Amino acid sequence: MYSLKSFVIVALICTSLTVSSQNADSQQARLLVSKQVLNKLLVQDSDILVKYTIYNVGSVPATNVVLQDSGFPDEAFATVKGNLNIRFNRIPSGANVTHAVVIKPLTYGRFNFTAAVVQYKSSEGAEEPQFAISSEPGEGYIISYAEYDKKFSPHLLDWFVFAIMTLPAVVGPFMLWWVSKSKYELILKQKREKVSKD
Amino acid sequence: MTPTHCILVALSLCAVASSAAGCKYAVESYTTSDAMIVNEAAFIAQVSAECEDSPSNLYAEVEGRLLVAANAGPNKYQVSWLDDFKKARRGDYYVKFYDEAGYGQLRKLLRDGESISSVTPVHSAYVRYPGAYKGVWVNSEFLAAIVSMVVLYFAYTFKSKIVS
């Protein structure tokens, strides 16, 4: 139920906000941006891997590509490794670049993973920056660490405690039997000794 | 009890070769290694350069893969790549960093199908991947069942010995 298959299957949505004439369009860089959360489970205080892929499907290189993701507020997430604001000086036409960030949720509960924003220069002479919005991974439920631990930990300590709790029921009768057995054997031995002496 | 110990932080090790243009590079790396939670092994190397004239673009080559580093601020770069947990090899990954000129040469050599060892990287470092935690080998429930079976077996054989 917490599976993030829906997160992984990403629809590439690209929005180009400024569209000029057809002619100029053909000489422009066009970026498609995907944002994916590559997790099976979202667990509090554990890694969340976010992957950004930028494809340039235009005919010219995109320059000054700035990727900004402000979808992870500081009070709810900590960055484990990687940067959420980065810049690629140049993405050639037909090329793609990937970027990965590992973050850690500090709390649990429902969270909506929103889109990242990419700003770039669509051609050498472009004065106005072009904006693109990445795909949205959507909503996910971050489970608490205690809940995750309950489900997936090996529970070794729990089983050890259980074993100790069952010990009286097993060892108690055994000890009773053992004591009576050794007593009986002692009596038998004494009797035998008596007989042999006689 | 918890598999947290398996979520390992792999700090990059030593700098092997050092800068050409007087730049001092430092690399910090991280890999995701809990296959119970994450789908893919991510390798992230954060590079910081200490010099006046740091390269505007930094590139990396790791095991035949060419990567473009993202600029993450002044004199800061980030290289990241992902691999399947099944394919990712445990151990040290040798990452070579190149500036614009080196990368140009590298691409040319690769296009011609020649060896790339003649191009000197501006820096190189190791990124350690400790392997992934894919859960326990044997379920503890299963283990407990086996242990109780063994106890039961001994108790029964003992009992039948006494009775006979």
Coordinates of N, CA and C in Angstrom, one line a residue, chain B:
Chain B
M1 N 19.3 -5.0 15.8 CA 18.0 -5.5 15.4 C 17.5 -4.8 14.1
T2 N 17.7 -3.6 14.1 CA 17.3 -2.9 12.9 C 18.3 -2.9 11.8
P3 N 17.9 -2.7 10.6 CA 19.0 -2.7 9.6 C 19.6 -1.4 9.3
T4 N 19.5 -0.5 10.3 CA 20.1 0.9 10.1 C 21.6 0.8 9.9
H5 N 22.2 -0.2 10.5 CA 23.7 -0.2 10.3 C 24.0 -0.5 8.9
C6 N 23.1 -1.0 8.1 CA 23.3 -1.3 6.8 C 23.2 -0.1 5.8
I7 N 22.5 0.9 6.4 CA 22.4 2.2 5.6 C 23.7 2.9 5.8
L8 N 24.7 2.5 5.0 CA 26.0 3.0 5.3 C 26.4 4.3 4.6
V9 N 27.1 5.0 5.3 CA 27.6 6.2 4.6 C 29.0 5.9 4.1
A10 N 29.2 6.1 2.9 CA 30.5 5.8 2.3 C 31.2 7.1 2.0
L11 N 32.2 7.3 2.8 CA 32.9 8.5 2.6 C 34.0 8.2 1.6
S12 N 34.2 9.1 0.7 CA 35.2 8.9 -0.3 C 36.6 8.8 0.3
L13 N 37.4 8.1 -0.3 CA 38.7 7.8 0.4 C 39.7 8.9 -0.1
C14 N 40.7 8.4 -0.5 CA 41.8 9.3 -0.7 C 41.9 9.9 -2.1
A15 N 42.5 11.0 -2.1 CA 42.7 11.6 -3.4 C 43.9 11.0 -4.0
V16 N 43.8 10.5 -5.2 CA 44.9 9.7 -5.8 C 45.8 10.6 -6.5
A17 N 45.3 11.3 -7.5 CA 46.1 12.2 -8.3 C 45.7 13.6 -8.0
S18 N 46.5 14.5 -8.0 CA 46.1 15.9 -7.7 C 46.2 16.8 -8.9
S19 N 45.6 17.9 -8.7 CA 45.3 18.9 -9.7 C 46.4 19.3 -10.7
A20 N 46.0 19.7 -11.8 CA 46.9 20.1 -12.8 C 47.1 21.6 -12.8
A21 N 45.9 22.3 -12.7 CA 46.0 23.8 -12.7 C 46.1 24.4 -11.3
G22 N 46.7 23.7 -10.4 CA 46.9 24.3 -9.1 C 45.6 24.2 -8.2
C23 N 44.6 23.5 -8.7 CA 43.4 23.4 -8.0 C 43.5 22.3 -7.0
K24 N 42.9 22.5 -5.8 CA 42.9 21.4 -4.8 C 41.5 20.9 -4.8
Y25 N 41.3 19.7 -5.0 CA 39.9 19.1 -5.0 C 39.7 18.3 -3.8
A26 N 38.5 18.3 -3.3 CA 38.1 17.4 -2.2 C 36.8 16.8 -2.6
V27 N 36.7 15.5 -2.4 CA 35.5 14.7 -2.9 C 34.8 14.1 -1.7
E28 N 33.5 14.3 -1.6 CA 32.8 13.6 -0.5 C 31.7 12.8 -1.2
S29 N 31.6 11.5 -0.8 CA 30.6 10.7 -1.6 C 29.6 10.0 -0.7
Y30 N 28.6 9.6 -1.3 CA 27.5 8.8 -0.6 C 26.9 7.8 -1.6
T31 N 26.6 6.7 -1.1 CA 25.9 5.7 -1.9 C 24.7 5.2 -1.1
T32 N 23.6 4.9 -1.8 CA 22.4 4.4 -1.1 C 22.6 2.8 -1.1
S33 N 22.4 2.3 0.1 CA 22.7 0.8 0.1 C 21.7 0.0 0.8
D34 N 20.5 0.6 1.1 CA 19.4 -0.2 1.7 C 18.4 -0.6 0.6
A35 N 18.6 -1.7 0.1 CA 17.7 -2.2 -1.0 C 16.3 -2.5 -0.5
M36 N 16.1 -2.5 0.8 CA 14.8 -2.7 1.3 C 13.9 -1.5 1.1
I37 N 14.6 -0.3 1.0 CA 13.8 0.9 1.0 C 14.0 1.6 -0.4
V38 N 15.2 1.6 -0.9 CA 15.4 2.3 -2.2 C 15.5 1.4 -3.3
N39 N 15.1 1.8 -4.5 CA 15.1 1.0 -5.7 C 16.4 0.8 -6.4
E40 N 17.2 1.8 -6.4 CA 18.4 1.8 -7.2 C 19.6 2.2 -6.3
A41 N 20.8 1.8 -6.7 CA 22.0 2.2 -6.0 C 22.4 3.6 -6.6
A42 N 22.4 4.6 -5.8 CA 22.8 5.9 -6.3 C 24.2 6.2 -5.8
F43 N 25.0 6.8 -6.6 CA 26.3 7.2 -6.3 C 26.4 8.7 -6.4
I44 N 26.7 9.4 -5.3 CA 26.7 10.8 -5.4 C 28.1 11.3 -4.9
A45 N 28.8 12.0 -5.7 CA 30.1 12.6 -5.3 C 30.0 14.1 -5.4
Q46 N 30.3 14.7 -4.3 CA 30.3 16.2 -4.2 C 31.7 16.6 -4.2
V47 N 32.0 17.4 -5.2 CA 33.4 17.9 -5.4 C 33.5 19.4 -5.0
S48 N 34.5 19.7 -4.2 CA 34.7 21.1 -4.0 C 36.2 21.5 -4.5
A49 N 36.3 22.5 -5.2 CA 37.6 22.9 -5.7 C 38.1 24.1 -4.9
E50 N 39.4 24.1 -4.7 CA 40.0 25.2 -3.9 C 41.0 25.9 -4.8
C51 N 40.6 26.9 -5.5 CA 41.5 27.7 -6.3 C 40.8 28.9 -6.9
E52 N 41.6 29.8 -7.5 CA 41.0 31.0 -8.0 C 40.3 30.8 -9.3
D53 N 40.9 30.0 -10.1 CA 40.4 29.8 -11.5 C 39.9 28.4 -11.6
S54 N 38.8 28.1 -11.0 CA 38.2 26.7 -11.0 C 37.5 26.5 -12.4
P55 N 37.5 25.3 -12.9 CA 36.9 25.1 -14.2 C 35.4 25.4 -14.2
S56 N 34.9 26.0 -15.3 CA 33.5 26.3 -15.3 C 32.7 25.0 -15.5
N57 N 33.2 24.1 -16.1 CA 32.5 22.8 -16.3 C 33.4 21.7 -15.8
L58 N 32.9 20.7 -15.1 CA 33.7 19.6 -14.7 C 33.0 18.3 -15.2
Y59 N 33.8 17.4 -15.6 CA 33.3 16.2 -16.2 C 33.9 15.0 -15.4
A60 N 33.2 13.9 -15.5 CA 33.8 12.7 -14.8 C 33.7 11.5 -15.7
E61 N 34.6 10.6 -15.4 CA 34.5 9.3 -16.1 C 34.6 8.2 -15.1
V62 N 33.7 7.3 -15.1 CA 33.7 6.2 -14.1 C 33.3 4.9 -14.9
E63 N 34.3 4.0 -14.9 CA 34.1 2.7 -15.6 C 33.4 2.9 -16.9
G64 N 34.0 3.7 -17.7 CA 33.5 3.9 -19.1 C 32.3 4.8 -19.3
R65 N 31.8 5.3 -18.2 CA 30.6 6.1 -18.3 C 31.1 7.6 -18.2
L66 N 30.6 8.4 -19.1 CA 31.0 9.8 -19.1 C 29.8 10.6 -18.4
L67 N 30.2 11.4 -17.5 CA 29.2 12.2 -16.8 C 29.5 13.7 -16.8
V68 N 28.4 14.4 -16.8 CA 28.6 15.9 -16.7 C 28.3 16.3 -15.2
A69 N 29.2 17.0 -14.6 CA 29.0 17.4 -13.3 C 28.1 18.6 -13.2
A70 N 27.2 18.6 -12.3 CA 26.3 19.8 -12.1 C 27.1 20.8 -11.2
N71 N 26.9 22.1 -11.6 CA 27.5 23.1 -10.7 C 26.5 23.4 -9.5
A72 N 27.1 23.3 -8.4 CA 26.2 23.4 -7.2 C 26.7 24.6 -6.3
G73 N 27.1 25.6 -7.0 CA 27.5 26.8 -6.3 C 28.9 27.1 -6.7
P74 N 29.5 28.2 -6.2 CA 30.9 28.6 -6.6 C 31.9 27.5 -6.1
N75 N 32.6 27.0 -7.1 CA 33.7 26.0 -6.8 C 33.1 24.7 -6.3
K76 N 31.8 24.5 -6.5 CA 31.2 23.2 -6.0 C 30.6 22.5 -7.2
Y77 N 30.8 21.2 -7.2 CA 30.2 20.4 -8.3 C 29.6 19.1 -7.7
Q78 N 28.7 18.6 -8.5 CA 28.2 17.3 -8.0 C 28.1 16.3 -9.2
V79 N 28.6 15.1 -9.0 CA 28.5 14.1 -10.0 C 27.6 13.0 -9.4
S80 N 26.6 12.6 -10.1 CA 25.8 11.5 -9.6 C 25.5 10.5 -10.7
W81 N 25.4 9.2 -10.4 CA 25.0 8.2 -11.3 C 24.3 7.1 -10.6
L82 N 23.4 6.4 -11.3 CA 22.6 5.4 -10.7 C 22.9 4.0 -11.3
D83 N 22.7 3.0 -10.5 CA 22.9 1.7 -11.1 C 21.9 0.7 -10.4
D84 N 21.6 -0.3 -11.1 CA 20.7 -1.3 -10.5 C 21.4 -2.0 -9.3
F85 N 20.7 -2.3 -8.3 CA 21.3 -3.0 -7.1 C 22.0 -4.3 -7.5
K86 N 21.4 -5.0 -8.5 CA 21.9 -6.3 -9.0 C 23.2 -6.1 -9.7
K87 N 23.3 -5.0 -10.5 CA 24.4 -4.8 -11.3 C 25.6 -4.1 -10.6
A88 N 25.2 -3.3 -9.6 CA 26.3 -2.5 -8.9 C 27.2 -3.5 -8.2
R89 N 28.5 -3.2 -8.4 CA 29.6 -4.0 -7.9 C 30.0 -3.5 -6.5
R90 N 30.2 -4.3 -5.6 CA 30.6 -3.8 -4.3 C 32.1 -3.5 -4.4
G91 N 32.5 -2.4 -3.7 CA 33.9 -2.0 -3.7 C 34.1 -0.6 -4.1
D92 N 35.3 -0.3 -4.5 CA 35.7 1.1 -4.8 C 35.5 1.4 -6.2
Y93 N 34.9 2.5 -6.5 CA 34.8 3.0 -7.9 C 35.8 4.1 -8.1
Y94 N 36.5 4.0 -9.2 CA 37.5 4.9 -9.5 C 36.9 6.0 -10.4
V95 N 36.8 7.2 -9.8 CA 36.2 8.3 -10.6 C 37.3 9.3 -11.0
K96 N 37.4 9.6 -12.3 CA 38.4 10.6 -12.8 C 37.6 11.8 -13.2
F97 N 38.1 12.9 -12.8 CA 37.5 14.2 -13.1 C 38.3 14.9 -14.2
Y98 N 37.6 15.5 -15.1 CA 38.3 16.2 -16.2 C 37.7 17.6 -16.4
D99 N 38.6 18.5 -16.9 CA 38.1 19.9 -17.2 C 37.6 19.9 -18.7
E100 N 37.3 21.0 -19.2 CA 36.7 21.1 -20.5 C 37.7 20.5 -21.6
A101 N 39.0 20.9 -21.5 CA 40.0 20.5 -22.4 C 40.1 19.0 -22.4
G102 N 40.3 18.4 -21.2 CA 40.5 17.0 -21.0 C 39.3 16.2 -21.5
Y103 N 38.1 16.8 -21.3 CA 36.9 16.1 -21.7 C 36.8 16.0 -23.2
G104 N 37.2 17.2 -23.9 CA 37.2 17.2 -25.3 C 38.1 16.1 -25.9
Q105 N 39.3 16.0 -25.3 CA 40.3 15.0 -25.8 C 39.7 13.6 -25.6
L106 N 39.1 13.4 -24.4 CA 38.5 12.2 -24.0 C 37.5 11.7 -25.0
R107 N 36.6 12.6 -25.4 CA 35.5 12.3 -26.3 C 36.1 12.0 -27.7
K108 N 37.1 12.7 -28.1 CA 37.7 12.5 -29.4 C 38.3 11.1 -29.4
L109 N 39.1 10.7 -28.3 CA 39.7 9.4 -28.3 C 38.7 8.3 -28.2
L110 N 37.6 8.5 -27.5 CA 36.5 7.5 -27.4 C 35.9 7.3 -28.8
R111 N 35.7 8.4 -29.5 CA 35.1 8.4 -30.8 C 35.9 7.6 -31.8
D112 N 37.3 7.8 -31.6 CA 38.2 7.1 -32.5 C 38.5 5.6 -32.0
G113 N 37.9 5.3 -30.9 CA 38.1 4.0 -30.3 C 39.5 3.7 -29.8
E114 N 40.1 4.8 -29.3 CA 41.5 4.6 -28.8 C 41.5 4.6 -27.3
S115 N 42.6 4.3 -26.7 CA 42.7 4.2 -25.2 C 42.7 5.6 -24.7
I116 N 42.0 5.7 -23.5 CA 41.9 7.1 -22.9 C 42.9 7.3 -21.8
S117 N 43.8 6.4 -21.7 CA 44.8 6.5 -20.6 C 45.7 7.7 -20.8
S118 N 45.9 8.2 -22.0 CA 46.8 9.3 -22.2 C 46.3 10.6 -21.7
V119 N 45.0 10.7 -21.5 CA 44.4 12.0 -21.0 C 44.6 12.0 -19.4
T120 N 45.2 13.1 -19.0 CA 45.4 13.1 -17.5 C 44.2 13.9 -16.9
P121 N 43.6 13.2 -15.9 CA 42.5 13.9 -15.3 C 43.0 15.0 -14.3
V122 N 42.1 16.0 -14.0 CA 42.5 17.0 -13.1 C 42.5 16.5 -11.7
H123 N 41.7 15.5 -11.5 CA 41.7 14.9 -10.1 C 41.0 13.5 -10.2
S124 N 41.3 12.7 -9.3 CA 40.7 11.4 -9.3 C 40.4 10.9 -7.8
A125 N 39.4 10.2 -7.6 CA 39.1 9.8 -6.3 C 38.3 8.4 -6.3
Y126 N 38.2 7.8 -5.2 CA 37.5 6.6 -5.1 C 36.1 6.8 -4.4
V127 N 35.1 6.2 -4.9 CA 33.8 6.2 -4.2 C 33.6 4.8 -3.8
R128 N 33.4 4.6 -2.5 CA 33.2 3.3 -2.0 C 31.7 2.9 -1.9
Y129 N 31.4 1.7 -2.4 CA 30.1 1.2 -2.4 C 30.1 0.0 -1.5
P130 N 29.5 0.0 -0.4 CA 29.7 -1.2 0.6 C 28.8 -2.3 0.2
G131 N 28.0 -2.3 -0.8 CA 27.0 -3.3 -1.1 C 25.7 -3.0 -0.5
A132 N 24.7 -3.7 -0.9 CA 23.3 -3.4 -0.5 C 22.8 -4.4 0.5
Y133 N 22.0 -3.9 1.4 CA 21.3 -4.7 2.4 C 20.0 -5.1 1.8
K134 N 19.8 -6.4 1.6 CA 18.6 -6.9 0.9 C 17.7 -7.7 1.8
G135 N 17.8 -7.4 3.1 CA 17.0 -8.1 4.1 C 17.8 -9.3 4.7
V136 N 17.2 -9.9 5.7 CA 17.8 -11.0 6.3 C 17.8 -12.3 5.5
W137 N 18.8 -13.2 5.7 CA 18.8 -14.4 4.9 C 17.7 -15.4 5.3
V138 N 17.6 -15.5 6.6 CA 16.5 -16.4 7.1 C 15.6 -15.6 8.0
N139 N 14.3 -15.9 7.8 CA 13.3 -15.2 8.6 C 13.5 -15.7 10.1
S140 N 13.3 -14.7 11.0 CA 13.5 -15.1 12.4 C 12.4 -16.1 12.8
E141 N 11.2 -15.9 12.2 CA 10.1 -16.8 12.5 C 10.4 -18.2 12.2
F142 N 11.0 -18.4 11.0 CA 11.4 -19.7 10.5 C 12.5 -20.3 11.4
L143 N 13.4 -19.5 11.8 CA 14.5 -19.9 12.7 C 13.9 -20.4 14.0
A144 N 12.9 -19.7 14.5 CA 12.3 -20.0 15.8 C 11.5 -21.3 15.7
A145 N 10.9 -21.5 14.5 CA 10.1 -22.7 14.3 C 11.1 -23.9 14.2
I146 N 12.2 -23.7 13.6 CA 13.2 -24.8 13.5 C 13.7 -25.2 14.9
V147 N 14.0 -24.2 15.7 CA 14.6 -24.4 17.0 C 13.5 -25.2 17.9
S148 N 12.3 -24.8 17.8 CA 11.2 -25.4 18.6 C 11.0 -26.9 18.1
M149 N 11.2 -27.1 16.8 CA 11.1 -28.5 16.2 C 12.2 -29.3 16.8
V150 N 13.4 -28.8 16.9 CA 14.5 -29.5 17.4 C 14.3 -29.9 18.9
V151 N 13.8 -28.9 19.6 CA 13.5 -29.2 21.0 C 12.5 -30.3 21.2
L152 N 11.5 -30.2 20.4 CA 10.4 -31.2 20.4 C 10.9 -32.6 20.1
Y153 N 11.7 -32.6 19.1 CA 12.3 -33.9 18.6 C 13.1 -34.6 19.8
F154 N 13.9 -33.8 20.4 CA 14.7 -34.3 21.5 C 13.8 -34.8 22.7
A155 N 12.8 -33.9 23.0 CA 11.9 -34.3 24.1 C 11.2 -35.6 23.8
Y156 N 10.8 -35.8 22.6 CA 10.0 -37.0 22.2 C 10.9 -38.2 22.2
T157 N 12.1 -38.1 21.7 CA 13.0 -39.3 21.6 C 13.4 -39.7 23.1
F158 N 13.6 -38.7 23.9 CA 13.9 -38.9 25.3 C 12.8 -39.6 26.0
K159 N 11.6 -39.1 25.7 CA 10.4 -39.7 26.4 C 10.2 -41.2 26.0
S160 N 10.4 -41.4 24.7 CA 10.2 -42.8 24.2 C 11.2 -43.7 24.7
K161 N 12.4 -43.2 25.0 CA 13.5 -44.0 25.6 C 13.1 -44.4 27.0
I162 N 12.6 -43.4 27.7 CA 12.2 -43.7 29.1 C 11.1 -44.7 29.2
V163 N 10.1 -44.5 28.4 CA 8.9 -45.3 28.4 C 9.3 -46.8 28.1
S164 N 10.1 -46.9 27.1 CA 10.5 -48.3 26.7 C 11.5 -48.8 27.8

